[in-house]
PDB file of C-alpha atoms in Angstrom:
ATOM      1  CA  UNK B   1      -1.237  12.763 -27.495  1.00 41.00           C
ATOM      2  CA  UNK B   2      -3.946  11.813 -29.969  1.00 44.00           C
ATOM      3  CA  UNK B   3      -7.618  11.884 -28.852  1.00 49.00           C
ATOM      4  CA  UNK B   4      -7.826   8.451 -30.494  1.00 63.00           C
ATOM      5  CA  UNK B   5      -5.305   6.943 -28.134  1.00 71.00           C
ATOM      6  CA  UNK B   6      -6.601   3.735 -26.762  1.00 83.00           C
ATOM      7  CA  UNK B   7      -7.958   4.174 -23.173  1.00 90.00           C
ATOM      8  CA  UNK B   8      -9.088   1.978 -20.392  1.00 94.00           C
ATOM      9  CA  UNK B   9     -11.436   3.315 -17.560  1.00 97.00           C
ATOM     10  CA  UNK B  10     -12.245   1.262 -14.511  1.00 97.00           C
ATOM     11  CA  UNK B  11     -14.181   2.117 -11.283  1.00 96.00           C
ATOM     12  CA  UNK B  12     -12.711   0.003  -8.574  1.00 95.00           C
ATOM     13  CA  UNK B  13     -13.585  -0.768  -4.900  1.00 92.00           C
ATOM     14  CA  UNK B  14     -12.650  -3.376  -2.285  1.00 90.00           C
ATOM     15  CA  UNK B  15      -9.866  -5.727  -1.586  1.00 89.00           C
ATOM     16  CA  UNK B  16     -10.093  -7.293  -5.027  1.00 94.00           C
ATOM     17  CA  UNK B  17      -9.527  -3.924  -6.698  1.00 95.00           C
ATOM     18  CA  UNK B  18      -5.679  -4.173  -7.186  1.00 95.00           C
ATOM     19  CA  UNK B  19      -5.913  -7.661  -8.736  1.00 96.00           C
ATOM     20  CA  UNK B  20      -8.707  -6.748 -11.064  1.00 96.00           C
ATOM     21  CA  UNK B  21      -6.815  -3.561 -12.097  1.00 97.00           C
ATOM     22  CA  UNK B  22      -3.659  -5.711 -12.878  1.00 97.00           C
ATOM     23  CA  UNK B  23      -5.533  -8.206 -14.956  1.00 97.00           C
ATOM     24  CA  UNK B  24      -7.401  -5.528 -16.902  1.00 97.00           C
ATOM     25  CA  UNK B  25      -4.242  -3.395 -17.468  1.00 96.00           C
ATOM     26  CA  UNK B  26      -2.240  -6.474 -18.544  1.00 95.00           C
ATOM     27  CA  UNK B  27      -4.770  -7.252 -21.120  1.00 93.00           C
ATOM     28  CA  UNK B  28      -4.897  -3.579 -22.236  1.00 92.00           C
ATOM     29  CA  UNK B  29      -1.046  -3.326 -22.566  1.00 92.00           C
ATOM     30  CA  UNK B  30      -0.382  -6.775 -23.953  1.00 89.00           C
ATOM     31  CA  UNK B  31      -2.299  -6.667 -27.108  1.00 83.00           C
ATOM     32  CA  UNK B  32      -1.590  -4.574 -30.286  1.00 80.00           C
ATOM     33  CA  UNK B  33      -4.198  -1.832 -30.660  1.00 75.00           C
ATOM     34  CA  UNK B  34      -4.899   0.541 -33.644  1.00 74.00           C
ATOM     35  CA  UNK B  35      -1.752  -0.449 -35.415  1.00 71.00           C
ATOM     36  CA  UNK B  36       0.484   0.139 -32.248  1.00 71.00           C
ATOM     37  CA  UNK B  37       2.380  -2.950 -31.114  1.00 75.00           C
ATOM     38  CA  UNK B  38       2.014  -4.563 -27.730  1.00 81.00           C
ATOM     39  CA  UNK B  39       4.091  -3.226 -25.008  1.00 88.00           C
ATOM     40  CA  UNK B  40       7.438  -5.072 -24.305  1.00 91.00           C
ATOM     41  CA  UNK B  41       7.200  -7.436 -21.303  1.00 93.00           C
ATOM     42  CA  UNK B  42       9.525  -5.343 -19.146  1.00 94.00           C
ATOM     43  CA  UNK B  43       7.343  -2.235 -19.766  1.00 94.00           C
ATOM     44  CA  UNK B  44       4.196  -4.175 -18.943  1.00 95.00           C
ATOM     45  CA  UNK B  45       5.750  -5.364 -15.704  1.00 96.00           C
ATOM     46  CA  UNK B  46       6.734  -1.952 -14.668  1.00 97.00           C
ATOM     47  CA  UNK B  47       3.323  -0.452 -15.514  1.00 97.00           C
ATOM     48  CA  UNK B  48       1.573  -3.290 -13.561  1.00 97.00           C
ATOM     49  CA  UNK B  49       3.666  -2.582 -10.525  1.00 97.00           C
ATOM     50  CA  UNK B  50       2.880   1.021 -10.675  1.00 97.00           C
ATOM     51  CA  UNK B  51      -0.718   0.491 -11.087  1.00 98.00           C
ATOM     52  CA  UNK B  52      -0.942  -2.108  -8.411  1.00 96.00           C
ATOM     53  CA  UNK B  53       0.771   0.249  -5.905  1.00 95.00           C
ATOM     54  CA  UNK B  54      -1.385   3.267  -6.795  1.00 96.00           C
ATOM     55  CA  UNK B  55      -4.708   1.241  -6.655  1.00 96.00           C
ATOM     56  CA  UNK B  56      -3.716  -0.601  -3.481  1.00 93.00           C
ATOM     57  CA  UNK B  57      -2.889   2.610  -1.735  1.00 91.00           C
ATOM     58  CA  UNK B  58      -6.133   4.189  -2.930  1.00 93.00           C
ATOM     59  CA  UNK B  59      -8.361   1.503  -1.634  1.00 91.00           C
ATOM     60  CA  UNK B  60      -6.374   0.863   1.579  1.00 88.00           C
ATOM     61  CA  UNK B  61      -5.947   4.527   2.667  1.00 84.00           C
ATOM     62  CA  UNK B  62      -9.196   6.165   1.526  1.00 85.00           C
ATOM     63  CA  UNK B  63     -12.815   5.930   2.510  1.00 80.00           C
ATOM     64  CA  UNK B  64     -14.033   5.043  -0.957  1.00 80.00           C
ATOM     65  CA  UNK B  65     -12.927   3.301  -3.980  1.00 88.00           C
ATOM     66  CA  UNK B  66     -10.867   4.689  -6.867  1.00 95.00           C
ATOM     67  CA  UNK B  67     -11.052   5.265 -10.573  1.00 97.00           C
ATOM     68  CA  UNK B  68      -8.159   3.971 -12.837  1.00 98.00           C
ATOM     69  CA  UNK B  69      -7.589   5.558 -16.225  1.00 98.00           C
ATOM     70  CA  UNK B  70      -4.953   4.332 -18.595  1.00 97.00           C
ATOM     71  CA  UNK B  71      -4.152   5.944 -21.954  1.00 94.00           C
ATOM     72  CA  UNK B  72      -1.620   4.343 -24.376  1.00 92.00           C
ATOM     73  CA  UNK B  73       0.742   6.695 -26.000  1.00 89.00           C
ATOM     74  CA  UNK B  74       3.621   6.294 -28.565  1.00 85.00           C
ATOM     75  CA  UNK B  75       6.084   6.537 -25.628  1.00 91.00           C
ATOM     76  CA  UNK B  76       4.341   4.473 -22.958  1.00 93.00           C
ATOM     77  CA  UNK B  77       1.207   4.554 -20.891  1.00 95.00           C
ATOM     78  CA  UNK B  78      -0.253   7.426 -18.852  1.00 97.00           C
ATOM     79  CA  UNK B  79      -1.738   6.277 -15.664  1.00 98.00           C
ATOM     80  CA  UNK B  80      -4.261   8.263 -13.477  1.00 98.00           C
ATOM     81  CA  UNK B  81      -5.673   7.061 -10.228  1.00 97.00           C
ATOM     82  CA  UNK B  82      -8.440   9.082  -8.637  1.00 96.00           C
ATOM     83  CA  UNK B  83      -9.506   8.590  -5.074  1.00 94.00           C
ATOM     84  CA  UNK B  84     -11.599  10.231  -2.293  1.00 91.00           C
ATOM     85  CA  UNK B  85      -8.784  11.426  -0.067  1.00 90.00           C
ATOM     86  CA  UNK B  86      -6.990  14.788  -0.271  1.00 89.00           C
ATOM     87  CA  UNK B  87      -3.999  13.398   1.664  1.00 88.00           C
ATOM     88  CA  UNK B  88      -0.909  13.104  -0.523  1.00 88.00           C
ATOM     89  CA  UNK B  89       1.275  10.094  -0.534  1.00 89.00           C
ATOM     90  CA  UNK B  90       4.511  10.473   1.379  1.00 85.00           C
ATOM     91  CA  UNK B  91       7.744   8.887   1.272  1.00 82.00           C
ATOM     92  CA  UNK B  92       8.498   6.855   4.330  1.00 81.00           C
ATOM     93  CA  UNK B  93      11.228   4.534   5.427  1.00 79.00           C
ATOM     94  CA  UNK B  94      10.527   1.102   3.842  1.00 74.00           C
ATOM     95  CA  UNK B  95      10.098  -1.696   6.341  1.00 71.00           C
ATOM     96  CA  UNK B  96      12.402  -4.561   6.172  1.00 75.00           C
ATOM     97  CA  UNK B  97      10.066  -7.003   7.862  1.00 71.00           C
ATOM     98  CA  UNK B  98       6.984  -6.730   5.416  1.00 66.00           C
ATOM     99  CA  UNK B  99       5.379  -3.705   7.080  1.00 67.00           C
ATOM    100  CA  UNK B 100       5.330  -1.647   3.831  1.00 75.00           C
ATOM    101  CA  UNK B 101       6.616   1.679   2.835  1.00 73.00           C
ATOM    102  CA  UNK B 102       7.984   0.649  -0.586  1.00 81.00           C
ATOM    103  CA  UNK B 103       5.077   1.662  -2.907  1.00 87.00           C
ATOM    104  CA  UNK B 104       5.624   5.382  -3.338  1.00 91.00           C
ATOM    105  CA  UNK B 105       9.395   4.801  -3.725  1.00 89.00           C
ATOM    106  CA  UNK B 106       8.548   2.365  -6.529  1.00 93.00           C
ATOM    107  CA  UNK B 107       6.093   4.594  -8.245  1.00 95.00           C
ATOM    108  CA  UNK B 108       8.616   7.414  -8.297  1.00 94.00           C
ATOM    109  CA  UNK B 109      11.411   5.222  -9.516  1.00 95.00           C
ATOM    110  CA  UNK B 110       9.532   3.420 -12.343  1.00 96.00           C
ATOM    111  CA  UNK B 111       7.301   6.381 -13.566  1.00 97.00           C
ATOM    112  CA  UNK B 112       7.998   9.788 -14.842  1.00 96.00           C
ATOM    113  CA  UNK B 113       5.960  12.940 -14.665  1.00 95.00           C
ATOM    114  CA  UNK B 114       4.473  12.086 -11.306  1.00 96.00           C
ATOM    115  CA  UNK B 115       1.879  14.746 -10.437  1.00 96.00           C
ATOM    116  CA  UNK B 116      -0.750  14.916  -7.808  1.00 95.00           C
ATOM    117  CA  UNK B 117      -3.868  17.011  -8.719  1.00 94.00           C
ATOM    118  CA  UNK B 118      -6.386  17.992  -6.061  1.00 93.00           C
ATOM    119  CA  UNK B 119      -9.972  17.961  -7.076  1.00 84.00           C
ATOM    120  CA  UNK B 120     -11.390  21.597  -6.684  1.00 75.00           C
ATOM    121  CA  UNK B 121     -14.232  21.960  -4.131  1.00 62.00           C
ATOM    122  CA  UNK B 122     -14.318  18.190  -3.279  1.00 69.00           C
ATOM    123  CA  UNK B 123     -12.346  15.920  -1.335  1.00 79.00           C
ATOM    124  CA  UNK B 124     -10.062  13.767  -3.305  1.00 91.00           C
ATOM    125  CA  UNK B 125      -7.064  13.818  -5.737  1.00 94.00           C
ATOM    126  CA  UNK B 126      -5.835  12.303  -8.914  1.00 96.00           C
ATOM    127  CA  UNK B 127      -2.348  10.840  -9.153  1.00 97.00           C
ATOM    128  CA  UNK B 128      -0.905  11.033 -12.740  1.00 98.00           C
ATOM    129  CA  UNK B 129       2.201   9.278 -13.792  1.00 98.00           C
ATOM    130  CA  UNK B 130       3.774   8.065 -17.142  1.00 98.00           C
ATOM    131  CA  UNK B 131       5.344   4.693 -17.484  1.00 97.00           C
ATOM    132  CA  UNK B 132       7.686   4.630 -20.426  1.00 95.00           C
ATOM    133  CA  UNK B 133       7.543   2.018 -23.095  1.00 91.00           C
TER     134      UNK B 133
END
């Protein structure tokens, strides 16, 4: 990965954070940057769903906001969401009546290289994933 890879860094908080993250990520992925073409629509949709799930869970299940970092690569986009909770996401039985449980399944299905890194000496973690182009 080149240090000159285009990046997006957002500090997010509150109920509007997922929608703001989706809009910013959509703009970031849709346009050509530094000679690299825009992402195909299906890859943009997959990335937006992963980003939305990670940011939603971060603001819903932690005491603070989160930080979203995106880095475009030749093969896709690297996504990192850092939040204030050390609790790891867990797979649970998805609800059929709208009660949730689908997000972590979707992240693990659409993304590769899913990794959870705990922040040393402080509460919190960063979830890293890669969404292929």
